Every structure is written in C-alpha cells, then in structure tokens.
PDB file of N, CA and C in Angstrom:
ATOM      1  N   MET A  29       5.947 -29.389  38.411  1.00  0.00           N
ATOM      2  CA  MET A  29       4.766 -28.788  37.805  1.00  0.00           C
ATOM      3  C   MET A  29       4.864 -27.262  37.838  1.00  0.00           C
ATOM      4  N   LYS A  30       5.375 -26.702  38.954  1.00  0.00           N
ATOM      5  CA  LYS A  30       5.513 -25.250  39.047  1.00  0.00           C
ATOM      6  C   LYS A  30       6.490 -24.734  38.008  1.00  0.00           C
ATOM      7  N   LYS A  31       7.562 -25.507  37.762  1.00  0.00           N
ATOM      8  CA  LYS A  31       8.566 -25.089  36.775  1.00  0.00           C
ATOM      9  C   LYS A  31       7.955 -25.050  35.379  1.00  0.00           C
ATOM     10  N   LEU A  32       7.116 -26.030  35.062  1.00  0.00           N
ATOM     11  CA  LEU A  32       6.456 -26.067  33.761  1.00  0.00           C
ATOM     12  C   LEU A  32       5.528 -24.868  33.588  1.00  0.00           C
ATOM     13  N   GLY A  33       4.751 -24.544  34.610  1.00  0.00           N
ATOM     14  CA  GLY A  33       3.852 -23.390  34.560  1.00  0.00           C
ATOM     15  C   GLY A  33       4.619 -22.098  34.391  1.00  0.00           C
ATOM     16  N   LEU A  34       5.718 -21.957  35.112  1.00  0.00           N
ATOM     17  CA  LEU A  34       6.555 -20.761  35.015  1.00  0.00           C
ATOM     18  C   LEU A  34       7.171 -20.665  33.619  1.00  0.00           C
ATOM     19  N   ALA A  35       7.602 -21.801  33.074  1.00  0.00           N
ATOM     20  CA  ALA A  35       8.195 -21.815  31.735  1.00  0.00           C
ATOM     21  C   ALA A  35       7.175 -21.392  30.686  1.00  0.00           C
ATOM     22  N   VAL A  36       5.937 -21.866  30.814  1.00  0.00           N
ATOM     23  CA  VAL A  36       4.882 -21.502  29.868  1.00  0.00           C
ATOM     24  C   VAL A  36       4.591 -20.008  29.943  1.00  0.00           C
ATOM     25  N   ILE A  37       4.488 -19.472  31.134  1.00  0.00           N
ATOM     26  CA  ILE A  37       4.226 -18.036  31.314  1.00  0.00           C
ATOM     27  C   ILE A  37       5.368 -17.214  30.726  1.00  0.00           C
ATOM     28  N   LEU A  38       6.596 -17.648  30.969  1.00  0.00           N
ATOM     29  CA  LEU A  38       7.755 -16.936  30.442  1.00  0.00           C
ATOM     30  C   LEU A  38       7.756 -16.965  28.913  1.00  0.00           C
ATOM     31  N   MET A  39       7.426 -18.103  28.314  1.00  0.00           N
ATOM     32  CA  MET A  39       7.378 -18.204  26.846  1.00  0.00           C
ATOM     33  C   MET A  39       6.294 -17.302  26.252  1.00  0.00           C
ATOM     34  N   ILE A  40       5.138 -17.267  26.885  1.00  0.00           N
ATOM     35  CA  ILE A  40       4.051 -16.400  26.410  1.00  0.00           C
ATOM     36  C   ILE A  40       4.472 -14.939  26.486  1.00  0.00           C
ATOM     37  N   ALA A  41       5.100 -14.556  27.579  1.00  0.00           N
ATOM     38  CA  ALA A  41       5.535 -13.167  27.750  1.00  0.00           C
ATOM     39  C   ALA A  41       6.587 -12.790  26.705  1.00  0.00           C
ATOM     40  N   LEU A  42       7.532 -13.685  26.447  1.00  0.00           N
ATOM     41  CA  LEU A  42       8.566 -13.398  25.456  1.00  0.00           C
ATOM     42  C   LEU A  42       7.993 -13.311  24.044  1.00  0.00           C
ATOM     43  N   CYS A  43       7.104 -14.224  23.712  1.00  0.00           N
ATOM     44  CA  CYS A  43       6.481 -14.188  22.382  1.00  0.00           C
ATOM     45  C   CYS A  43       5.642 -12.933  22.210  1.00  0.00           C
ATOM     46  N   GLY A  44       4.877 -12.587  23.208  1.00  0.00           N
ATOM     47  CA  GLY A  44       4.043 -11.385  23.133  1.00  0.00           C
ATOM     48  C   GLY A  44       4.862 -10.130  22.968  1.00  0.00           C
ATOM     49  N   SER A  45       5.973 -10.037  23.684  1.00  0.00           N
ATOM     50  CA  SER A  45       6.789  -8.831  23.580  1.00  0.00           C
ATOM     51  C   SER A  45       7.562  -8.789  22.271  1.00  0.00           C
ATOM     52  N   SER A  46       7.862  -9.942  21.699  1.00  0.00           N
ATOM     53  CA  SER A  46       8.614  -9.936  20.446  1.00  0.00           C
ATOM     54  C   SER A  46       7.742  -9.518  19.264  1.00  0.00           C
ATOM     55  N   PHE A  47       6.423  -9.699  19.344  1.00  0.00           N
ATOM     56  CA  PHE A  47       5.547  -9.324  18.247  1.00  0.00           C
ATOM     57  C   PHE A  47       4.900  -7.957  18.434  1.00  0.00           C
ATOM     58  N   SER A  48       4.774  -7.478  19.621  1.00  0.00           N
ATOM     59  CA  SER A  48       4.091  -6.203  19.844  1.00  0.00           C
ATOM     60  C   SER A  48       5.012  -5.044  19.523  1.00  0.00           C
ATOM     61  N   GLY A  49       4.482  -4.045  18.865  1.00  0.00           N
ATOM     62  CA  GLY A  49       5.228  -2.830  18.569  1.00  0.00           C
ATOM     63  C   GLY A  49       6.187  -2.956  17.405  1.00  0.00           C
ATOM     64  N   ASN A  50       6.232  -4.061  16.729  1.00  0.00           N
ATOM     65  CA  ASN A  50       7.166  -4.245  15.631  1.00  0.00           C
ATOM     66  C   ASN A  50       6.445  -4.376  14.295  1.00  0.00           C
ATOM     67  N   VAL A  51       5.323  -3.726  14.153  1.00  0.00           N
ATOM     68  CA  VAL A  51       4.557  -3.819  12.917  1.00  0.00           C
ATOM     69  C   VAL A  51       5.210  -2.921  11.879  1.00  0.00           C
ATOM     70  N   GLY A  52       5.524  -3.495  10.720  1.00  0.00           N
ATOM     71  CA  GLY A  52       6.133  -2.716   9.645  1.00  0.00           C
ATOM     72  C   GLY A  52       5.078  -2.024   8.814  1.00  0.00           C
ATOM     73  N   LEU A  53       5.533  -1.338   7.803  1.00  0.00           N
ATOM     74  CA  LEU A  53       4.609  -0.659   6.896  1.00  0.00           C
ATOM     75  C   LEU A  53       3.950  -1.683   5.978  1.00  0.00           C
ATOM     76  N   PRO A  54       2.672  -1.491   5.696  1.00  0.00           N
ATOM     77  CA  PRO A  54       1.966  -2.463   4.845  1.00  0.00           C
ATOM     78  C   PRO A  54       2.354  -2.332   3.378  1.00  0.00           C
ATOM     79  N   THR A  55       2.242  -3.435   2.685  1.00  0.00           N
ATOM     80  CA  THR A  55       2.428  -3.466   1.240  1.00  0.00           C
ATOM     81  C   THR A  55       1.075  -3.745   0.599  1.00  0.00           C
ATOM     82  N   GLU A  56       0.707  -2.929  -0.355  1.00  0.00           N
ATOM     83  CA  GLU A  56      -0.549  -3.093  -1.077  1.00  0.00           C
ATOM     84  C   GLU A  56      -0.290  -3.809  -2.390  1.00  0.00           C
ATOM     85  N   ASN A  57      -1.127  -4.756  -2.709  1.00  0.00           N
ATOM     86  CA  ASN A  57      -1.109  -5.428  -4.000  1.00  0.00           C
ATOM     87  C   ASN A  57      -2.468  -5.156  -4.634  1.00  0.00           C
ATOM     88  N   ILE A  58      -2.506  -4.205  -5.551  1.00  0.00           N
ATOM     89  CA  ILE A  58      -3.756  -3.692  -6.107  1.00  0.00           C
ATOM     90  C   ILE A  58      -4.040  -4.339  -7.470  1.00  0.00           C
ATOM     91  N   ALA A  59      -5.224  -4.888  -7.628  1.00  0.00           N
ATOM     92  CA  ALA A  59      -5.644  -5.431  -8.921  1.00  0.00           C
ATOM     93  C   ALA A  59      -6.025  -4.270  -9.835  1.00  0.00           C
ATOM     94  N   LEU A  60      -5.484  -4.272 -11.038  1.00  0.00           N
ATOM     95  CA  LEU A  60      -5.758  -3.219 -12.013  1.00  0.00           C
ATOM     96  C   LEU A  60      -6.551  -3.797 -13.181  1.00  0.00           C
ATOM     97  N   PRO A  61      -7.319  -2.938 -13.867  1.00  0.00           N
ATOM     98  CA  PRO A  61      -8.146  -3.428 -14.973  1.00  0.00           C
ATOM     99  C   PRO A  61      -7.302  -3.889 -16.155  1.00  0.00           C
ATOM    100  N   ASP A  62      -7.889  -4.751 -16.945  1.00  0.00           N
ATOM    101  CA  ASP A  62      -7.271  -5.223 -18.173  1.00  0.00           C
ATOM    102  C   ASP A  62      -7.268  -4.057 -19.152  1.00  0.00           C
ATOM    103  N   VAL A  63      -6.116  -3.736 -19.697  1.00  0.00           N
ATOM    104  CA  VAL A  63      -6.016  -2.612 -20.634  1.00  0.00           C
ATOM    105  C   VAL A  63      -5.445  -3.111 -21.958  1.00  0.00           C
ATOM    106  N   GLY A  64      -5.762  -2.392 -22.992  1.00  0.00           N
ATOM    107  CA  GLY A  64      -5.261  -2.759 -24.322  1.00  0.00           C
ATOM    108  C   GLY A  64      -3.862  -2.223 -24.557  1.00  0.00           C
ATOM    109  N   ASN A  65      -3.520  -2.144 -25.838  1.00  0.00           N
ATOM    110  CA  ASN A  65      -2.221  -1.603 -26.207  1.00  0.00           C
ATOM    111  C   ASN A  65      -2.185  -0.114 -25.904  1.00  0.00           C
ATOM    112  N   GLY A  66      -1.008   0.407 -25.783  1.00  0.00           N
ATOM    113  CA  GLY A  66      -0.845   1.823 -25.491  1.00  0.00           C
ATOM    114  C   GLY A  66       0.056   2.006 -24.286  1.00  0.00           C
ATOM    115  N   THR A  67       0.197   3.246 -23.910  1.00  0.00           N
ATOM    116  CA  THR A  67       1.055   3.579 -22.778  1.00  0.00           C
ATOM    117  C   THR A  67       0.199   3.993 -21.597  1.00  0.00           C
ATOM    118  N   TYR A  68       0.434   3.360 -20.481  1.00  0.00           N
ATOM    119  CA  TYR A  68      -0.311   3.641 -19.255  1.00  0.00           C
ATOM    120  C   TYR A  68       0.684   3.927 -18.138  1.00  0.00           C
ATOM    121  N   LEU A  69       0.318   4.864 -17.302  1.00  0.00           N
ATOM    122  CA  LEU A  69       1.177   5.236 -16.181  1.00  0.00           C
ATOM    123  C   LEU A  69       0.441   5.031 -14.862  1.00  0.00           C
ATOM    124  N   ILE A  70       1.192   4.642 -13.855  1.00  0.00           N
ATOM    125  CA  ILE A  70       0.648   4.525 -12.502  1.00  0.00           C
ATOM    126  C   ILE A  70       1.147   5.723 -11.707  1.00  0.00           C
ATOM    127  N   CYS A  71       0.223   6.374 -11.020  1.00  0.00           N
ATOM    128  CA  CYS A  71       0.596   7.524 -10.219  1.00  0.00           C
ATOM    129  C   CYS A  71      -0.046   7.396  -8.836  1.00  0.00           C
ATOM    130  N   ILE A  72       0.639   7.939  -7.839  1.00  0.00           N
ATOM    131  CA  ILE A  72       0.159   7.850  -6.459  1.00  0.00           C
ATOM    132  C   ILE A  72       0.113   9.255  -5.868  1.00  0.00           C
ATOM    133  N   TRP A  73      -1.072   9.650  -5.432  1.00  0.00           N
ATOM    134  CA  TRP A  73      -1.305  10.958  -4.827  1.00  0.00           C
ATOM    135  C   TRP A  73      -1.279  10.823  -3.310  1.00  0.00           C
ATOM    136  N   ASP A  74      -0.463  11.633  -2.658  1.00  0.00           N
ATOM    137  CA  ASP A  74      -0.413  11.693  -1.196  1.00  0.00           C
ATOM    138  C   ASP A  74      -1.382  12.788  -0.760  1.00  0.00           C
ATOM    139  N   ASP A  75      -2.527  12.381  -0.256  1.00  0.00           N
ATOM    140  CA  ASP A  75      -3.581  13.343   0.064  1.00  0.00           C
ATOM    141  C   ASP A  75      -3.214  14.264   1.222  1.00  0.00           C
ATOM    142  N   ASN A  76      -2.428  13.783   2.168  1.00  0.00           N
ATOM    143  CA  ASN A  76      -2.066  14.611   3.319  1.00  0.00           C
ATOM    144  C   ASN A  76      -1.116  15.742   2.939  1.00  0.00           C
ATOM    145  N   SER A  77      -0.159  15.461   2.055  1.00  0.00           N
ATOM    146  CA  SER A  77       0.787  16.509   1.663  1.00  0.00           C
ATOM    147  C   SER A  77       0.322  17.278   0.431  1.00  0.00           C
ATOM    148  N   GLY A  78      -0.690  16.749  -0.267  1.00  0.00           N
ATOM    149  CA  GLY A  78      -1.209  17.432  -1.447  1.00  0.00           C
ATOM    150  C   GLY A  78      -0.257  17.397  -2.630  1.00  0.00           C
ATOM    151  N   THR A  79       0.550  16.329  -2.733  1.00  0.00           N
ATOM    152  CA  THR A  79       1.520  16.201  -3.830  1.00  0.00           C
ATOM    153  C   THR A  79       1.554  14.762  -4.327  1.00  0.00           C
ATOM    154  N   TRP A  80       2.140  14.595  -5.508  1.00  0.00           N
ATOM    155  CA  TRP A  80       2.367  13.247  -6.014  1.00  0.00           C
ATOM    156  C   TRP A  80       3.457  12.613  -5.181  1.00  0.00           C
ATOM    157  N   LEU A  81       3.263  11.344  -4.857  1.00  0.00           N
ATOM    158  CA  LEU A  81       4.192  10.641  -3.985  1.00  0.00           C
ATOM    159  C   LEU A  81       5.557  10.474  -4.633  1.00  0.00           C
ATOM    160  N   ARG A  82       5.582  10.126  -5.884  1.00  0.00           N
ATOM    161  CA  ARG A  82       6.825   9.964  -6.644  1.00  0.00           C
ATOM    162  C   ARG A  82       6.485  10.105  -8.113  1.00  0.00           C
ATOM    163  N   GLY A  83       7.481   9.992  -8.963  1.00  0.00           N
ATOM    164  CA  GLY A  83       7.233  10.111 -10.388  1.00  0.00           C
ATOM    165  C   GLY A  83       6.303   9.024 -10.897  1.00  0.00           C
ATOM    166  N   PHE A  84       5.616   9.310 -11.988  1.00  0.00           N
ATOM    167  CA  PHE A  84       4.716   8.317 -12.574  1.00  0.00           C
ATOM    168  C   PHE A  84       5.546   7.142 -13.094  1.00  0.00           C
ATOM    169  N   GLU A  85       4.985   5.932 -12.959  1.00  0.00           N
ATOM    170  CA  GLU A  85       5.679   4.718 -13.389  1.00  0.00           C
ATOM    171  C   GLU A  85       4.945   4.077 -14.555  1.00  0.00           C
ATOM    172  N   GLN A  86       5.697   3.487 -15.471  1.00  0.00           N
ATOM    173  CA  GLN A  86       5.096   2.745 -16.576  1.00  0.00           C
ATOM    174  C   GLN A  86       4.347   1.539 -16.023  1.00  0.00           C
ATOM    175  N   TYR A  87       3.145   1.324 -16.519  1.00  0.00           N
ATOM    176  CA  TYR A  87       2.368   0.139 -16.136  1.00  0.00           C
ATOM    177  C   TYR A  87       2.712  -0.981 -17.108  1.00  0.00           C
ATOM    178  N   THR A  88       3.059  -2.138 -16.575  1.00  0.00           N
ATOM    179  CA  THR A  88       3.527  -3.256 -17.390  1.00  0.00           C
ATOM    180  C   THR A  88       2.410  -4.213 -17.818  1.00  0.00           C
ATOM    181  N   ARG A  89       1.173  -3.875 -17.548  1.00  0.00           N
ATOM    182  CA  ARG A  89      -0.001  -4.681 -17.916  1.00  0.00           C
ATOM    183  C   ARG A  89       0.007  -6.070 -17.286  1.00  0.00           C
ATOM    184  N   THR A  90       0.450  -6.163 -16.066  1.00  0.00           N
ATOM    185  CA  THR A  90       0.473  -7.448 -15.363  1.00  0.00           C
ATOM    186  C   THR A  90      -0.844  -7.730 -14.651  1.00  0.00           C
ATOM    187  N   GLY A  91      -1.708  -6.732 -14.568  1.00  0.00           N
ATOM    188  CA  GLY A  91      -2.980  -6.903 -13.872  1.00  0.00           C
ATOM    189  C   GLY A  91      -2.917  -6.542 -12.408  1.00  0.00           C
ATOM    190  N   GLU A  92      -1.732  -6.163 -11.940  1.00  0.00           N
ATOM    191  CA  GLU A  92      -1.591  -5.781 -10.532  1.00  0.00           C
ATOM    192  C   GLU A  92      -0.445  -4.790 -10.370  1.00  0.00           C
ATOM    193  N   TYR A  93      -0.489  -4.113  -9.247  1.00  0.00           N
ATOM    194  CA  TYR A  93       0.567  -3.165  -8.903  1.00  0.00           C
ATOM    195  C   TYR A  93       0.813  -3.290  -7.408  1.00  0.00           C
ATOM    196  N   GLU A  94       2.065  -3.394  -7.055  1.00  0.00           N
ATOM    197  CA  GLU A  94       2.426  -3.533  -5.645  1.00  0.00           C
ATOM    198  C   GLU A  94       3.234  -2.322  -5.213  1.00  0.00           C
ATOM    199  N   PHE A  95       2.833  -1.742  -4.062  1.00  0.00           N
ATOM    200  CA  PHE A  95       3.648  -0.663  -3.520  1.00  0.00           C
ATOM    201  C   PHE A  95       3.535  -0.656  -2.004  1.00  0.00           C
ATOM    202  N   GLN A  96       4.621  -0.211  -1.383  1.00  0.00           N
ATOM    203  CA  GLN A  96       4.639  -0.137   0.070  1.00  0.00           C
ATOM    204  C   GLN A  96       4.117   1.231   0.490  1.00  0.00           C
ATOM    205  N   VAL A  97       3.143   1.208   1.388  1.00  0.00           N
ATOM    206  CA  VAL A  97       2.581   2.443   1.907  1.00  0.00           C
ATOM    207  C   VAL A  97       3.673   3.134   2.732  1.00  0.00           C
ATOM    208  N   PRO A  98       4.011   4.389   2.423  1.00  0.00           N
ATOM    209  CA  PRO A  98       5.143   5.039   3.086  1.00  0.00           C
ATOM    210  C   PRO A  98       4.920   5.388   4.560  1.00  0.00           C
ATOM    211  N   GLU A  99       3.675   5.637   4.952  1.00  0.00           N
ATOM    212  CA  GLU A  99       3.407   6.015   6.342  1.00  0.00           C
ATOM    213  C   GLU A  99       2.040   5.520   6.772  1.00  0.00           C
ATOM    214  N   TRP A 100       1.930   5.186   8.050  1.00  0.00           N
ATOM    215  CA  TRP A 100       0.637   4.841   8.642  1.00  0.00           C
ATOM    216  C   TRP A 100      -0.201   6.100   8.799  1.00  0.00           C
ATOM    217  N   GLY A 101      -1.502   5.941   8.790  1.00  0.00           N
ATOM    218  CA  GLY A 101      -2.413   7.029   9.124  1.00  0.00           C
ATOM    219  C   GLY A 101      -2.588   8.076   8.043  1.00  0.00           C
ATOM    220  N   LYS A 102      -2.278   7.754   6.801  1.00  0.00           N
ATOM    221  CA  LYS A 102      -2.436   8.710   5.706  1.00  0.00           C
ATOM    222  C   LYS A 102      -3.188   8.036   4.559  1.00  0.00           C
ATOM    223  N   TRP A 103      -3.777   8.875   3.709  1.00  0.00           N
ATOM    224  CA  TRP A 103      -4.514   8.395   2.548  1.00  0.00           C
ATOM    225  C   TRP A 103      -3.679   8.582   1.290  1.00  0.00           C
ATOM    226  N   TYR A 104      -3.734   7.579   0.413  1.00  0.00           N
ATOM    227  CA  TYR A 104      -3.046   7.626  -0.875  1.00  0.00           C
ATOM    228  C   TYR A 104      -4.033   7.203  -1.960  1.00  0.00           C
ATOM    229  N   TRP A 105      -3.967   7.882  -3.083  1.00  0.00           N
ATOM    230  CA  TRP A 105      -4.812   7.538  -4.215  1.00  0.00           C
ATOM    231  C   TRP A 105      -3.914   6.957  -5.296  1.00  0.00           C
ATOM    232  N   VAL A 106      -4.229   5.753  -5.763  1.00  0.00           N
ATOM    233  CA  VAL A 106      -3.475   5.106  -6.832  1.00  0.00           C
ATOM    234  C   VAL A 106      -4.306   5.212  -8.101  1.00  0.00           C
ATOM    235  N   GLY A 107      -3.730   5.807  -9.134  1.00  0.00           N
ATOM    236  CA  GLY A 107      -4.438   5.999 -10.388  1.00  0.00           C
ATOM    237  C   GLY A 107      -3.704   5.383 -11.558  1.00  0.00           C
ATOM    238  N   LEU A 108      -4.477   4.961 -12.565  1.00  0.00           N
ATOM    239  CA  LEU A 108      -3.914   4.435 -13.809  1.00  0.00           C
ATOM    240  C   LEU A 108      -4.281   5.420 -14.916  1.00  0.00           C
ATOM    241  N   TRP A 109      -3.266   6.021 -15.507  1.00  0.00           N
ATOM    242  CA  TRP A 109      -3.422   7.081 -16.502  1.00  0.00           C
ATOM    243  C   TRP A 109      -3.228   6.517 -17.914  1.00  0.00           C
ATOM    244  N   ASP A 110      -4.185   6.764 -18.784  1.00  0.00           N
ATOM    245  CA  ASP A 110      -4.104   6.373 -20.194  1.00  0.00           C
ATOM    246  C   ASP A 110      -3.550   7.572 -20.949  1.00  0.00           C
ATOM    247  N   GLU A 111      -2.325   7.444 -21.443  1.00  0.00           N
ATOM    248  CA  GLU A 111      -1.692   8.583 -22.124  1.00  0.00           C
ATOM    249  C   GLU A 111      -2.385   8.941 -23.433  1.00  0.00           C
ATOM    250  N   ALA A 112      -2.909   7.965 -24.169  1.00  0.00           N
ATOM    251  CA  ALA A 112      -3.575   8.247 -25.450  1.00  0.00           C
ATOM    252  C   ALA A 112      -4.859   9.054 -25.238  1.00  0.00           C
ATOM    253  N   LYS A 113      -5.648   8.693 -24.241  1.00  0.00           N
ATOM    254  CA  LYS A 113      -6.898   9.394 -23.960  1.00  0.00           C
ATOM    255  C   LYS A 113      -6.692  10.630 -23.094  1.00  0.00           C
ATOM    256  N   GLY A 114      -5.560  10.677 -22.389  1.00  0.00           N
ATOM    257  CA  GLY A 114      -5.309  11.803 -21.487  1.00  0.00           C
ATOM    258  C   GLY A 114      -6.265  11.813 -20.306  1.00  0.00           C
ATOM    259  N   ASP A 115      -6.544  10.606 -19.785  1.00  0.00           N
ATOM    260  CA  ASP A 115      -7.533  10.501 -18.715  1.00  0.00           C
ATOM    261  C   ASP A 115      -7.193   9.304 -17.815  1.00  0.00           C
ATOM    262  N   TYR A 116      -7.679   9.396 -16.586  1.00  0.00           N
ATOM    263  CA  TYR A 116      -7.536   8.271 -15.669  1.00  0.00           C
ATOM    264  C   TYR A 116      -8.603   7.237 -15.992  1.00  0.00           C
ATOM    265  N   ILE A 117      -8.190   5.969 -16.035  1.00  0.00           N
ATOM    266  CA  ILE A 117      -9.151   4.898 -16.308  1.00  0.00           C
ATOM    267  C   ILE A 117      -9.401   4.045 -15.063  1.00  0.00           C
ATOM    268  N   PHE A 118      -8.665   4.330 -14.014  1.00  0.00           N
ATOM    269  CA  PHE A 118      -8.832   3.588 -12.772  1.00  0.00           C
ATOM    270  C   PHE A 118      -8.281   4.424 -11.628  1.00  0.00           C
ATOM    271  N   GLY A 119      -8.942   4.334 -10.482  1.00  0.00           N
ATOM    272  CA  GLY A 119      -8.439   5.003  -9.289  1.00  0.00           C
ATOM    273  C   GLY A 119      -8.933   4.296  -8.030  1.00  0.00           C
ATOM    274  N   LYS A 120      -8.085   4.257  -7.012  1.00  0.00           N
ATOM    275  CA  LYS A 120      -8.449   3.598  -5.760  1.00  0.00           C
ATOM    276  C   LYS A 120      -7.756   4.298  -4.604  1.00  0.00           C
ATOM    277  N   TRP A 121      -8.526   4.564  -3.538  1.00  0.00           N
ATOM    278  CA  TRP A 121      -7.967   5.156  -2.326  1.00  0.00           C
ATOM    279  C   TRP A 121      -7.449   4.055  -1.412  1.00  0.00           C
ATOM    280  N   ILE A 122      -6.264   4.278  -0.838  1.00  0.00           N
ATOM    281  CA  ILE A 122      -5.630   3.340   0.081  1.00  0.00           C
ATOM    282  C   ILE A 122      -5.301   4.093   1.363  1.00  0.00           C
ATOM    283  N   GLY A 123      -5.671   3.511   2.494  1.00  0.00           N
ATOM    284  CA  GLY A 123      -5.303   4.092   3.786  1.00  0.00           C
ATOM    285  C   GLY A 123      -5.146   2.992   4.824  1.00  0.00           C
ATOM    286  N   HIS A 124      -4.112   3.098   5.627  1.00  0.00           N
ATOM    287  CA  HIS A 124      -3.874   2.120   6.703  1.00  0.00           C
ATOM    288  C   HIS A 124      -3.692   2.880   8.004  1.00  0.00           C
ATOM    289  N   PHE A 125      -4.442   2.450   9.004  1.00  0.00           N
ATOM    290  CA  PHE A 125      -4.452   3.158  10.276  1.00  0.00           C
ATOM    291  C   PHE A 125      -4.255   2.169  11.409  1.00  0.00           C
ATOM    292  N   LEU A 126      -3.371   2.489  12.331  1.00  0.00           N
ATOM    293  CA  LEU A 126      -3.144   1.644  13.505  1.00  0.00           C
ATOM    294  C   LEU A 126      -4.205   1.945  14.561  1.00  0.00           C
ATOM    295  N   SER A 127      -4.646   0.921  15.242  1.00  0.00           N
ATOM    296  CA  SER A 127      -5.576   1.123  16.351  1.00  0.00           C
ATOM    297  C   SER A 127      -5.054   0.344  17.539  1.00  0.00           C
ATOM    298  N   GLU A 128      -5.421   0.793  18.696  1.00  0.00           N
ATOM    299  CA  GLU A 128      -4.946   0.133  19.913  1.00  0.00           C
ATOM    300  C   GLU A 128      -5.943  -0.859  20.429  1.00  0.00           C
TER     301      GLU A 128
END
C-alpha cells in the first residue's frame, strides 16, 4: 500500500512539473465580418512598440484570420482595411497576459 501511495505522489509530481512553465504563445482565431468583392488587407498594430507588426496581408474572405501572438503581456490591434473605401471596416484589440 505504501508503494502505491508513493507511486501516485511521484506521478502527480512528474505530471505537474511537465506542464508547469511550458506554456507557449497563444494563437488567435478571429472571426471577421462578411465582406463583398474587392481587395481587403489585414494589418496588425503592435501597441507597445508603436509600429505595424508585419506587412499587410491579403484577406481571403474566409470569415476568419488566425495569427500567433508574438509576445505575452502586450496589446495588438487587428484591423481589416477596405482598399476601395480607404478605411478600416473592422478592428479588434488582442492581449494575452500571464498571471501567477
């Protein structure tokens, strides 16, 4: 019985240590509005650095956009740009923060 109890404690300790501290960066899957014909671009603003995260990407009209958040503890704004109107038609702030 003591061996079984020790084995259970050892398994719990190993499982706990294997999952703690190994959290990766989150991936966001953002629902985007239904858009008509035309050219639309997706852009991501890094609020902490005050710059665009990367070049604007063509929106494929799939209704969603997936991107991996580059760093914990920062805010990013995801926008959908309508090239014909020269205006943003959608925007959403994304932020992920670790807590203890």
